[in-house]
Short mmCIF file of C-alpha atoms in Angstrom, two decimals:
data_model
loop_
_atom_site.label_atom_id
_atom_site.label_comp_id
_atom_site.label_asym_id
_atom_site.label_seq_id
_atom_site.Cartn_x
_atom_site.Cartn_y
_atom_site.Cartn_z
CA UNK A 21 -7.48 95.07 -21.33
CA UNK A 22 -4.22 93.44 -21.33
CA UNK A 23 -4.30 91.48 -25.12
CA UNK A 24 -0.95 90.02 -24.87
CA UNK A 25 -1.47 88.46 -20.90
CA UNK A 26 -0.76 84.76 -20.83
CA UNK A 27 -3.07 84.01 -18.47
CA UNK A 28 -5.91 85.96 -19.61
CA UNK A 29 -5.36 84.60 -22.92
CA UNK A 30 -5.41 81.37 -22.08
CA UNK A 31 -8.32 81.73 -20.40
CA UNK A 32 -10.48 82.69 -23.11
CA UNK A 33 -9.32 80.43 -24.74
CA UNK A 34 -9.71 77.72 -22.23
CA UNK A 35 -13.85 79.42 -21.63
CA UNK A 36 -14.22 79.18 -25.75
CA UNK A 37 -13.02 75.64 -26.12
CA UNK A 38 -15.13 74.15 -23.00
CA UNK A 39 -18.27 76.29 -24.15
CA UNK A 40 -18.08 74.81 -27.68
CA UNK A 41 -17.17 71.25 -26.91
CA UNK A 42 -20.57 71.28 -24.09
CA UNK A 43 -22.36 72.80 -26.94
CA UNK A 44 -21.54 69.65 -29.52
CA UNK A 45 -21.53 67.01 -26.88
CA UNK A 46 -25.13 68.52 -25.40
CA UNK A 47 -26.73 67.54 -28.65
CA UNK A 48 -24.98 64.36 -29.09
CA UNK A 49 -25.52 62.98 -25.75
CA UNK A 50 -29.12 63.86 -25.70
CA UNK A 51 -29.79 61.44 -28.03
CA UNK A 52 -28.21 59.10 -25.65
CA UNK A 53 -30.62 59.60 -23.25
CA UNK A 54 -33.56 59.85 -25.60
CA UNK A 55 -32.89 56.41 -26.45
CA UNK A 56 -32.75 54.54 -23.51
CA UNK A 57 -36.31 56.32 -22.34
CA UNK A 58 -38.28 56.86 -25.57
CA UNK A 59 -37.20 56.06 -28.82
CA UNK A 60 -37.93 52.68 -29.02
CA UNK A 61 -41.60 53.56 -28.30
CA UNK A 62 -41.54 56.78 -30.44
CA UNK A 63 -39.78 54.93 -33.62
CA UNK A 64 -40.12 51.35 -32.97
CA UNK A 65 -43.26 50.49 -31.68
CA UNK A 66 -44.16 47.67 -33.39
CA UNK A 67 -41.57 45.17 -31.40
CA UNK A 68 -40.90 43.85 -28.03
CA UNK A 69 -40.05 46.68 -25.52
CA UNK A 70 -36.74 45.04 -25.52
CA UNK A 71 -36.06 44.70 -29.36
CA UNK A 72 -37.32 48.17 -29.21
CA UNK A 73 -34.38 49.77 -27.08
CA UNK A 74 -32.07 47.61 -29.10
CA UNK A 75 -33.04 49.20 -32.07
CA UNK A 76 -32.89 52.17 -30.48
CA UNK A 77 -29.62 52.42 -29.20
CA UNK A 78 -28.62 50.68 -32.45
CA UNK A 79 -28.86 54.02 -34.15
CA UNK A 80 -27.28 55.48 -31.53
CA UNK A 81 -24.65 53.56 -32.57
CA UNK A 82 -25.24 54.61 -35.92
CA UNK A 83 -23.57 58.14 -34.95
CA UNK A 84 -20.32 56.81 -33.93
CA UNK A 85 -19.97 55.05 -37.34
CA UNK A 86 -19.92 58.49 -38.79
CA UNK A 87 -17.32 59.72 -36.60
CA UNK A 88 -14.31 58.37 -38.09
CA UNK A 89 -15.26 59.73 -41.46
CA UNK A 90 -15.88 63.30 -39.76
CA UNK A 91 -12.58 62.82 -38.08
CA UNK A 92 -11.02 61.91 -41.22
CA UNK A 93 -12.40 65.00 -43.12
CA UNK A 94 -11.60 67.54 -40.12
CA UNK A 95 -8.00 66.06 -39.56
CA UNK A 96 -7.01 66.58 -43.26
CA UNK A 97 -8.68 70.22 -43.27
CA UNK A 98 -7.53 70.46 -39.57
CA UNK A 99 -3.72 70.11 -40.68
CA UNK A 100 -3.85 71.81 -44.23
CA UNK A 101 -5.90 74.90 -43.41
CA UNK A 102 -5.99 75.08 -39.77
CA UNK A 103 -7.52 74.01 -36.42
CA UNK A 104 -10.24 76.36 -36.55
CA UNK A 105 -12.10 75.76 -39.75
CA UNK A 106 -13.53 72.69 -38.83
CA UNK A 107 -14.62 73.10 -35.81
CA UNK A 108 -17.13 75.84 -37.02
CA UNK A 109 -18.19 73.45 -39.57
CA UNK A 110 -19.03 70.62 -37.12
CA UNK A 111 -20.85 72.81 -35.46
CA UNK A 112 -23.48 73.78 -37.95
CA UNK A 113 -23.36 70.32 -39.13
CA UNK A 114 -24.50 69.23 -35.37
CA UNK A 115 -27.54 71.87 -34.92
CA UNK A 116 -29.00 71.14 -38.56
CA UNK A 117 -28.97 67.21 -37.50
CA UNK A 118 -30.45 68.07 -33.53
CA UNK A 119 -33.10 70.53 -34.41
CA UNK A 120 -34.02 67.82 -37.31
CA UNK A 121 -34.46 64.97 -35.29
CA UNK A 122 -36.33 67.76 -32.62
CA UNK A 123 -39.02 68.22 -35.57
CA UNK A 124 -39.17 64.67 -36.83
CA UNK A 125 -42.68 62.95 -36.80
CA UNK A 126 -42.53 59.47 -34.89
CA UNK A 127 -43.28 55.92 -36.54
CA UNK A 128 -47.10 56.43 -36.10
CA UNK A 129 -47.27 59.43 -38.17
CA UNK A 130 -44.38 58.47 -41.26
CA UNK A 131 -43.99 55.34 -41.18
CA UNK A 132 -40.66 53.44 -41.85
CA UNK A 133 -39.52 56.90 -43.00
CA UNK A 134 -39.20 57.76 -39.09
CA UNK A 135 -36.58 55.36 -38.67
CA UNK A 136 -34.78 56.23 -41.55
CA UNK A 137 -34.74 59.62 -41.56
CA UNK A 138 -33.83 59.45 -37.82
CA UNK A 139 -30.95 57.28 -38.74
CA UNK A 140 -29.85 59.85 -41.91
CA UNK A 141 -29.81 62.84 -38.81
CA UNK A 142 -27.91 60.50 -36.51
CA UNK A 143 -25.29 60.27 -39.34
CA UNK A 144 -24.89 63.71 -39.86
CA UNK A 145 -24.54 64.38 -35.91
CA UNK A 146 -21.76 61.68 -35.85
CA UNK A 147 -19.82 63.50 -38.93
CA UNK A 148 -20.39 66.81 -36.64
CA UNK A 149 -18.37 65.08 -33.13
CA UNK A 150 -15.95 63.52 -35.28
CA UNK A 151 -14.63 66.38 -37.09
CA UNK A 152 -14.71 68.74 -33.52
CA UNK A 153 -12.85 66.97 -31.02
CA UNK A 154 -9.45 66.65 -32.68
CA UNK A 155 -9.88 70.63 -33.19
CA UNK A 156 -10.63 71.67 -29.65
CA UNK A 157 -8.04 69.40 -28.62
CA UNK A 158 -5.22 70.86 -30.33
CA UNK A 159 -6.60 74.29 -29.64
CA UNK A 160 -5.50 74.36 -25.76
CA UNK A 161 -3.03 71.75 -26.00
CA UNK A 162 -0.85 73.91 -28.83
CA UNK A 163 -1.73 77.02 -27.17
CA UNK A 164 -0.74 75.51 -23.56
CA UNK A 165 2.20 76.47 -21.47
CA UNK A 166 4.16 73.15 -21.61
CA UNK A 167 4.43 72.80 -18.14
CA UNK A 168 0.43 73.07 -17.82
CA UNK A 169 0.03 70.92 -20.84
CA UNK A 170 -1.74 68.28 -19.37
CA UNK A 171 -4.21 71.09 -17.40
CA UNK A 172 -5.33 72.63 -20.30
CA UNK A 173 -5.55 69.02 -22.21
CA UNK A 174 -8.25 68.03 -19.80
CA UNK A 175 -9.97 71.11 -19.98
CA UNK A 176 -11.22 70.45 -23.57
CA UNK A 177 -12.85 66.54 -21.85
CA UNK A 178 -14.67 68.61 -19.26
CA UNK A 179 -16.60 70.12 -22.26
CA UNK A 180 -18.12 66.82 -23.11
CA UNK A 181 -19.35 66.56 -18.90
CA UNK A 182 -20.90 69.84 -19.07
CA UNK A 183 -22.90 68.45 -22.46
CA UNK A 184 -23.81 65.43 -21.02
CA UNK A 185 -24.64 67.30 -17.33
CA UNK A 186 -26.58 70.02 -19.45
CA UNK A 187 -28.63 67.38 -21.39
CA UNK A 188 -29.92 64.98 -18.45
CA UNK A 189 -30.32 67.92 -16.66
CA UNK A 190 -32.68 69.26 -19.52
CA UNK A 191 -34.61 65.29 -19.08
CA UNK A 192 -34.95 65.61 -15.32
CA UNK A 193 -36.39 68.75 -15.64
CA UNK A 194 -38.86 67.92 -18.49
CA UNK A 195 -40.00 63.76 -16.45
CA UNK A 196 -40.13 65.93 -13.07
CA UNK A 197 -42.74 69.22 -14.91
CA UNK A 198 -44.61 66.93 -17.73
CA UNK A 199 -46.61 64.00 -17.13
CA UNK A 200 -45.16 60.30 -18.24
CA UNK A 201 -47.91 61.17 -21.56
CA UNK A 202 -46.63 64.43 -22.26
CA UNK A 203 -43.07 63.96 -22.00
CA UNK A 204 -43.21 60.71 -24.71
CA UNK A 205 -45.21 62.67 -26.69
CA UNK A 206 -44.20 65.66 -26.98
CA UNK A 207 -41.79 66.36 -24.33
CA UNK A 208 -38.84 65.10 -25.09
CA UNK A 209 -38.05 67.18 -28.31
CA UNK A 210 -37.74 70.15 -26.41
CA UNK A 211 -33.48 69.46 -25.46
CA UNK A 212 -33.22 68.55 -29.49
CA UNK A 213 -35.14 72.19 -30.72
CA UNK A 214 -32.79 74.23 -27.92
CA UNK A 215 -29.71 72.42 -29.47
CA UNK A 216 -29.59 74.04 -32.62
CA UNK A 217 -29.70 77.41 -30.87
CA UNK A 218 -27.04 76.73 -29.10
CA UNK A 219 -24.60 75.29 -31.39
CA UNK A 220 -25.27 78.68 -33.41
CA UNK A 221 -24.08 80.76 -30.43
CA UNK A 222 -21.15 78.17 -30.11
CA UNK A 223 -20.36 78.67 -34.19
CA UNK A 224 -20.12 83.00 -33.24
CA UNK A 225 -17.86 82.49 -30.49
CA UNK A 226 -15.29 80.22 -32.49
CA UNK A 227 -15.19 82.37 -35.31
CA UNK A 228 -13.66 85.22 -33.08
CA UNK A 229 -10.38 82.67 -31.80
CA UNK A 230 -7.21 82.87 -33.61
CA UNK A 231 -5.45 79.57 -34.77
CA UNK A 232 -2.70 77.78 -32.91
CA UNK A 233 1.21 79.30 -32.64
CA UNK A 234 2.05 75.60 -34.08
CA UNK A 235 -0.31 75.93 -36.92
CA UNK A 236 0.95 79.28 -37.76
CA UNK A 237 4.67 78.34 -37.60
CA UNK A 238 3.56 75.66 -40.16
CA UNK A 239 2.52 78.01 -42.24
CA UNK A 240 5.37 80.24 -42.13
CA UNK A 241 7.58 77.06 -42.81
CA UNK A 242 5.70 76.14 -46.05
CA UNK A 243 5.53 79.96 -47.44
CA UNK A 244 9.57 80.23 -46.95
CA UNK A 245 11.21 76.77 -48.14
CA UNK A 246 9.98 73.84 -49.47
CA UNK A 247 11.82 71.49 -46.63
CA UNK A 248 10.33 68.80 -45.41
CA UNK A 249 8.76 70.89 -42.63
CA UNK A 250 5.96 72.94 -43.01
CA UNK A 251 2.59 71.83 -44.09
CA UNK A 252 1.35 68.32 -45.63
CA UNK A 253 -0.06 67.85 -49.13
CA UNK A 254 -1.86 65.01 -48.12
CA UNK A 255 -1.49 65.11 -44.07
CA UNK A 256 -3.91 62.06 -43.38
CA UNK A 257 -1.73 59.74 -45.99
CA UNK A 258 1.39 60.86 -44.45
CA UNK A 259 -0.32 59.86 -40.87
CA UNK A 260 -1.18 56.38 -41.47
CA UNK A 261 1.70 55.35 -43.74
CA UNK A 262 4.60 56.33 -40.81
CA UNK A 263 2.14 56.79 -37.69
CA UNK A 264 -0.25 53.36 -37.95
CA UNK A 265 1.43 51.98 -35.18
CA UNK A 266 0.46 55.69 -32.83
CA UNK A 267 -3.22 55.48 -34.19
CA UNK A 268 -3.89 51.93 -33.19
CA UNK A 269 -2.69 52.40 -29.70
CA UNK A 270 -4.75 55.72 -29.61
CA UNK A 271 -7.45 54.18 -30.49
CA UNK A 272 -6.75 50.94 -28.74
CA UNK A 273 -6.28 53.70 -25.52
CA UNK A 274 -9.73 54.86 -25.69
CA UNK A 275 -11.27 51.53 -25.64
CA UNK A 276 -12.37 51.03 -22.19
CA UNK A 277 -12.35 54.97 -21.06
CA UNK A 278 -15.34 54.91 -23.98
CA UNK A 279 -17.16 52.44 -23.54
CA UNK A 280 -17.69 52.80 -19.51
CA UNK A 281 -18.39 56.46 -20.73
CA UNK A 282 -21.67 55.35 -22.18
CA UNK A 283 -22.57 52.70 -19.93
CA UNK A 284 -22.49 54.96 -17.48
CA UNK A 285 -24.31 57.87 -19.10
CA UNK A 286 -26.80 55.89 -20.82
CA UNK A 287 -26.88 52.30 -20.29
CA UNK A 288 -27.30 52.34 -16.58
CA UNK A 289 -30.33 54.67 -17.44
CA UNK A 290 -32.04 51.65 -19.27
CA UNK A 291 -30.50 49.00 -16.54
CA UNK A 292 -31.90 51.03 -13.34
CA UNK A 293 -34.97 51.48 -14.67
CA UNK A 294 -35.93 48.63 -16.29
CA UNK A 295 -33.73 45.87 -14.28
CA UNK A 296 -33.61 47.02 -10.83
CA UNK A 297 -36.72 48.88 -10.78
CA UNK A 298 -34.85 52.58 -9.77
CA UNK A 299 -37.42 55.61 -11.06
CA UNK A 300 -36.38 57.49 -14.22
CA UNK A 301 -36.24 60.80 -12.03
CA UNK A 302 -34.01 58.99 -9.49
CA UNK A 303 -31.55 57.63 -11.77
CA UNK A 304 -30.91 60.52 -14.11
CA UNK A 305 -30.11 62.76 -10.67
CA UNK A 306 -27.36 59.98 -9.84
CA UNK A 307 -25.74 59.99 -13.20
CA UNK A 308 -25.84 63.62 -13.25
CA UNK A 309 -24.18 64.63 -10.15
CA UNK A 310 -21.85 61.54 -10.10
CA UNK A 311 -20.85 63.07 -14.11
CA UNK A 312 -20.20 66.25 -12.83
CA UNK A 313 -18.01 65.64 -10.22
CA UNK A 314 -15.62 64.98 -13.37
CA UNK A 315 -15.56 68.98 -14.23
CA UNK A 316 -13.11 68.78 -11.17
CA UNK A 317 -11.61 65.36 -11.03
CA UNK A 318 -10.65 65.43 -14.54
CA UNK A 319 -8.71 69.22 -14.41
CA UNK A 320 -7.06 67.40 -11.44
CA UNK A 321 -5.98 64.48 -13.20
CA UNK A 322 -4.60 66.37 -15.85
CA UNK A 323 -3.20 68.96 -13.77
CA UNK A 324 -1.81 66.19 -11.76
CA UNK A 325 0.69 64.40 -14.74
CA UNK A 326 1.91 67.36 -15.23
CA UNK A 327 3.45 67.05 -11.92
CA UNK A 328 4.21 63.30 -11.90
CA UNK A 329 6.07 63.54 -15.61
CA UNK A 330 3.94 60.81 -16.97
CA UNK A 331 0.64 60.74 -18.54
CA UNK A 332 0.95 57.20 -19.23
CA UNK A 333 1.27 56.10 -15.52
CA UNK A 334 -1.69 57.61 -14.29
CA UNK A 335 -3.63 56.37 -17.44
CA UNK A 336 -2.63 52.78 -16.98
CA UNK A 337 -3.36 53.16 -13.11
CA UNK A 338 -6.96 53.87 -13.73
CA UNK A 339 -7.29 51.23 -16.72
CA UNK A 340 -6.30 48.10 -13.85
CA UNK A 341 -8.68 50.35 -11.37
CA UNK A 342 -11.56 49.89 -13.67
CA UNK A 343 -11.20 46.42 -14.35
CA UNK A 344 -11.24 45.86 -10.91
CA UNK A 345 -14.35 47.98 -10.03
CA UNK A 346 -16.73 46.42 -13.14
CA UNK A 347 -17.81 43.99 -10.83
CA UNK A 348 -18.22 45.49 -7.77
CA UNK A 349 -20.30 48.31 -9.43
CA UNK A 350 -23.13 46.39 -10.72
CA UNK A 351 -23.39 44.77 -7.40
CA UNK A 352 -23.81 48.32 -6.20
CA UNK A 353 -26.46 49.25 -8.52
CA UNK A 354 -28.04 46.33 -8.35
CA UNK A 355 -29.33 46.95 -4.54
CA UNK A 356 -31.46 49.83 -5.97
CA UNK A 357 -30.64 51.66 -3.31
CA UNK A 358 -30.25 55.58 -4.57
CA UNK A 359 -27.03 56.29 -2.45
CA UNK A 360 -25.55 53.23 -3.03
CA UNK A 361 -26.21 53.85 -6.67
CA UNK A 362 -24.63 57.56 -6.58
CA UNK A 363 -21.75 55.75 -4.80
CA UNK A 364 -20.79 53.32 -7.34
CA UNK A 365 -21.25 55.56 -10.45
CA UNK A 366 -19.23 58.11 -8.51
CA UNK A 367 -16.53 55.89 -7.79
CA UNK A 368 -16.74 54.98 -11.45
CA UNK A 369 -17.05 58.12 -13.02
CA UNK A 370 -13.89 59.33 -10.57
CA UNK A 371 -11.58 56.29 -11.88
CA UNK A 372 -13.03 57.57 -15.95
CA UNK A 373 -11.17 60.65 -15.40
CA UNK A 374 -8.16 59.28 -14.35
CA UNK A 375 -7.73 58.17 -18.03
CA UNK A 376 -10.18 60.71 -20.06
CA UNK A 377 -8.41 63.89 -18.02
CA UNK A 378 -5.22 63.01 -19.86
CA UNK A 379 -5.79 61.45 -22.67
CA UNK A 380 -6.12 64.76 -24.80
CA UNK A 381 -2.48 65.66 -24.32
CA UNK A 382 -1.73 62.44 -24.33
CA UNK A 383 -2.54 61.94 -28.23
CA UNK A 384 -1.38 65.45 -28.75
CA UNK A 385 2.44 64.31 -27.83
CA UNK A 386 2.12 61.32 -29.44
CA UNK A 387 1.98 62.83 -33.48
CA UNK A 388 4.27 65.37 -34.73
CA UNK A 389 2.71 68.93 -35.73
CA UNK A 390 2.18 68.37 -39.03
CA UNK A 391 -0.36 65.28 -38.74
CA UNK A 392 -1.41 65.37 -34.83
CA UNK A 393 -4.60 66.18 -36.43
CA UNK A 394 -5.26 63.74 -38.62
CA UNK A 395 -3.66 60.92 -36.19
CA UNK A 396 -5.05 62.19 -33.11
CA UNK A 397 -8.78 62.28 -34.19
CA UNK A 398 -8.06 59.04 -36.56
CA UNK A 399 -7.25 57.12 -33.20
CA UNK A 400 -10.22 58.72 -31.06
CA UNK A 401 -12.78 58.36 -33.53
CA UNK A 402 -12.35 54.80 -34.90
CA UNK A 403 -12.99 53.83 -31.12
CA UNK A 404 -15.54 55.34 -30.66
CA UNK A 405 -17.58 52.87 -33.27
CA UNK A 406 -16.24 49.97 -31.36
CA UNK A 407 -16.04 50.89 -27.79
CA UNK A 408 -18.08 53.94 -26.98
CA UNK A 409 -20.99 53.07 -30.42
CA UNK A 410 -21.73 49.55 -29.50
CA UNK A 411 -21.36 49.82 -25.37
CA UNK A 412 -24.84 50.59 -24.70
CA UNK A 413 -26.64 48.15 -27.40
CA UNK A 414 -23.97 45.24 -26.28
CA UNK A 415 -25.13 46.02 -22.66
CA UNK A 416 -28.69 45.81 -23.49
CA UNK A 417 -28.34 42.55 -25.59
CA UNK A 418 -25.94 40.84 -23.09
CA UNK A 419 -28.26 41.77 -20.23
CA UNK A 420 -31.28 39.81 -22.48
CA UNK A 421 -28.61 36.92 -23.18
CA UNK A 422 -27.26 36.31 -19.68
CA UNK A 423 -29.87 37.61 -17.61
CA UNK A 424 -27.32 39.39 -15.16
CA UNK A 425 -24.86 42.30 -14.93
CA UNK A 426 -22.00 39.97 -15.01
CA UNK A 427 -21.70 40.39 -18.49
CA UNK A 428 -21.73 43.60 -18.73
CA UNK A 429 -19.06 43.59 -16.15
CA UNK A 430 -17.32 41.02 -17.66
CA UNK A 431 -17.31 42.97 -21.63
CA UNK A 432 -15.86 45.94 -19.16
CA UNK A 433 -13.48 43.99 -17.96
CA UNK A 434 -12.32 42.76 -22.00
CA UNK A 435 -12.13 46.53 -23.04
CA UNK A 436 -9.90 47.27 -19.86
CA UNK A 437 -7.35 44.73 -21.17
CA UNK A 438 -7.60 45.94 -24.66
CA UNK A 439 -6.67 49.31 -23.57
CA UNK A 440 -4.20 48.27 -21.01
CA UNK A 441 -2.14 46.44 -23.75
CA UNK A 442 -2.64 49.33 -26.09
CA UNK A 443 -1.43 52.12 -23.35
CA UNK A 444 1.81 50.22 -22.24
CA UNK A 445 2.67 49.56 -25.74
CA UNK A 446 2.97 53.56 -26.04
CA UNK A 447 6.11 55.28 -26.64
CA UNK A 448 5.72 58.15 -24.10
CA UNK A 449 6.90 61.99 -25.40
CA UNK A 450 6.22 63.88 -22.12
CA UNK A 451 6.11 67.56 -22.90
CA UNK A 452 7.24 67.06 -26.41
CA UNK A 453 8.54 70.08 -28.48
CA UNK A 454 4.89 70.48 -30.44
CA UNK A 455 6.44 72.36 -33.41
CA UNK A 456 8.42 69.43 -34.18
CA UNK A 457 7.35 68.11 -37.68
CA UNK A 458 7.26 64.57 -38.90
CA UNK A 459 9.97 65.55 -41.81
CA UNK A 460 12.01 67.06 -38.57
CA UNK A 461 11.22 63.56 -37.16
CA UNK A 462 12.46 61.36 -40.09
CA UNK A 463 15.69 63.41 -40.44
CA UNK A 464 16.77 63.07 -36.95
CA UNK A 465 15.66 59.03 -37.03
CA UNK A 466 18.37 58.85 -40.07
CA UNK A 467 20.88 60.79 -38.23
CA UNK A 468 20.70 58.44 -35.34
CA UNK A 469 20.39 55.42 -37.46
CA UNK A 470 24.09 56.65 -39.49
#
């Protein structure tokens, strides 16, 4: 076997990264779907079927709250010690927090305890996604030809379909063989107890990938001279005192693509079921096989700036796209018609990867080597408490406010412009040099300046 062919290397690399990041996102996302069908009457059944899913997917939120703080953590290890470390770390922290909330006994049994314990494992999962996605981001994107940056960018955001796929596959499965008694009572831990095996398998397969050429050259840098280049003392300081502005528009960028993420993966689960009248079976098959379709559409996307020389032009074609489409998409669902369902989450899911397929090497040319890390997952992560965190509890509660998806349309609508300012206020560094260093950076801004 050829150890020094391009191609194949890249490939195992490209099969390690998407097999780890489905692994993480499995267990995350399954919680997503375990809260719009049974939480609330598993943890919280003591209120209004309503106030019960809100509290549910409240601490779903709870798990994006954490992210930041795992991104924070990760990018600081991620760009002193290397890309690797923490994603092996994140994922043992994710299949402790899974298999515990697989094994954890419901309100009736505990108590308040159930809550709060289920809370404390939600936290733990969120430090888990935080600190991987930055990781398996940089993994492929500083490993990447540069002309098939944007290929292998998108490769890493298929991970996260596969997870999701994987997980609702694992509920169809379970609704479709158990009874509606079974699966709330026991049923549904099943996806949570597999996770942890999983993520094990997952941890064994990263161990055996070398770090990224950029990483390494850091290294070497630091070891020779004491320049400005090399590695950071304190990375995640140097990123927000001289790349604020970057992080804000990262995260600003992620705003919409998250939260229609989650509405579609999990708050159209509650809405079709419990507003339109759609069967649990029936809707989980749409959003699965609509999701799916992004396993291609993304790689294309990606593939596709590559070509066009912009990642920003495709990314701010599909933020206007989904502004437009909020609207007519909840009139789509709202006929409870199955293939008119699948259409509109299709459509939906294809405009998602116009931005999502991107958006990895997008962020990864947007920070020089020596804190893309720490500014990368910074600006990913903090959204993800505001956009993708909240999206399904502020559907549910504007739903029981307004009475009508034309809220929920209308708060999709306020995240597209949020983005759209965010993504056009971007300075775009197609196929930027990724060894290039913030000190390389400053010096070249103060030769330019004299």
């Amino acid at each position: 076997m050829d150890q020094h062919d391009p191609r194949k290397k890249m490939g195992r690399l490209a099969s390690a990264a998407v097999f780890a990041t489905a692994l993480e996102w499995f267990d995350f996302l399954i919680y997503a779907t375990a809260a719009a069908l049974v939480f609330g009457h598993q943890f919280f059944p003591s209120v209004s079927p309503v106030a019960g899913t809100l509290a549910s997917f409240a601490t779903f939120a709870v798990g994006f709250v954490a992210r930041p703080l795992g991104g924070i953590i990760a990018g600081h290890v991620g760009d002193r010690l290397g890309r690797k470390p923490p994603l092996v770390a994140a994922m043992l922290l994710m299949g402790l927090a899974t298999f515990a909330i697989g094994v954890l006994p419901g309100y009736n049994t505990i108590g308040i305890w159930a809550p709060i314990l289920l809370v404390v494992a939600r936290l733990v999962q969120g430090l888990g996604v935080g600190a991987q996605w930055g990781g398996a981001a940089l993994l492929l994107t500083e490993h990447a030809p540069v002309d098939r940056r944007g290929f292998y960018g998108s490769l890493v955001q298929t991970g996260a379909i596969f997870g999701a796929v994987a997980g609702n596959l694992f509920f169809v499965l379970l609704t479709t063989a158990l009874s509606a008694e079974q699966f709330t009572s026991w049923g549904w831990r099943i996806p949570f107890l597999s996770g942890l095996i999983l993520v094990l398998i997952g941890s064994y397969v990263q161990l055996k990938i070398e770090d990224t050429p950029v990483f390494r050259e850091l290294q070497q840098q630091s070891a020779q001279s004491k320049r400005e280049a090399g590695l950071r003392k304190a990375p995640l300081i140097e990123a927000i005192r001289h790349y604020w502005r970057e992080i804000l528009q990262a995260a600003g960028a992620f705003f919409v693509v998250n939260a229609t993420f989650y509405i579609l993966i999990s708050g159209m689960l509650s809405y079709a079921t419990t507003e339109v009248g759609m069967s649990r079976t029936a809707i989980l098959w749409c959003v699965m096989v609509a999701g799916l379709t992004q396993v291609v559409s993304m790689p294309f996307f990606g593939a596709l700036t590559d070509r066009m020389g912009s990642r920003k032009k495709l990314y701010l074609t599909g933020t206007v796209l989904m502004a437009v489409f909020a609207f007519p998409m909840f009139w789509l669902v709202d006929t409870g018609s199955v293939p008119l369902v699948f259409l509109a989450l299709l459509i939906g899911f294809t405009i998602h990867a116009t931005m999502y397929g991107p958006q990895a090497t997008l962020y990864a040319e947007m920070f020089p080597a020596d804190v893309r890390y720490s500014g990368a997952s910074l600006g990913y992560q903090f959204a993800s408490v505001f956009a993708g965190g909240l999206a399904p509890f502020m559907m549910t509660a504007l739903l029981a406010a307004s009475g009508s998806s034309w809220s929920v349309a209308l708060y999709i609508v306020g995240t597209a412009i949020v983005t759209f300012v965010a993504v056009v206020t971007i300075k775009e560094r197609f196929r930027r040099d990724l060894y290039q260093t913030s000190g390389a950076e400053s010096a070249r801004s103060v030769a330019i300046t004299d």
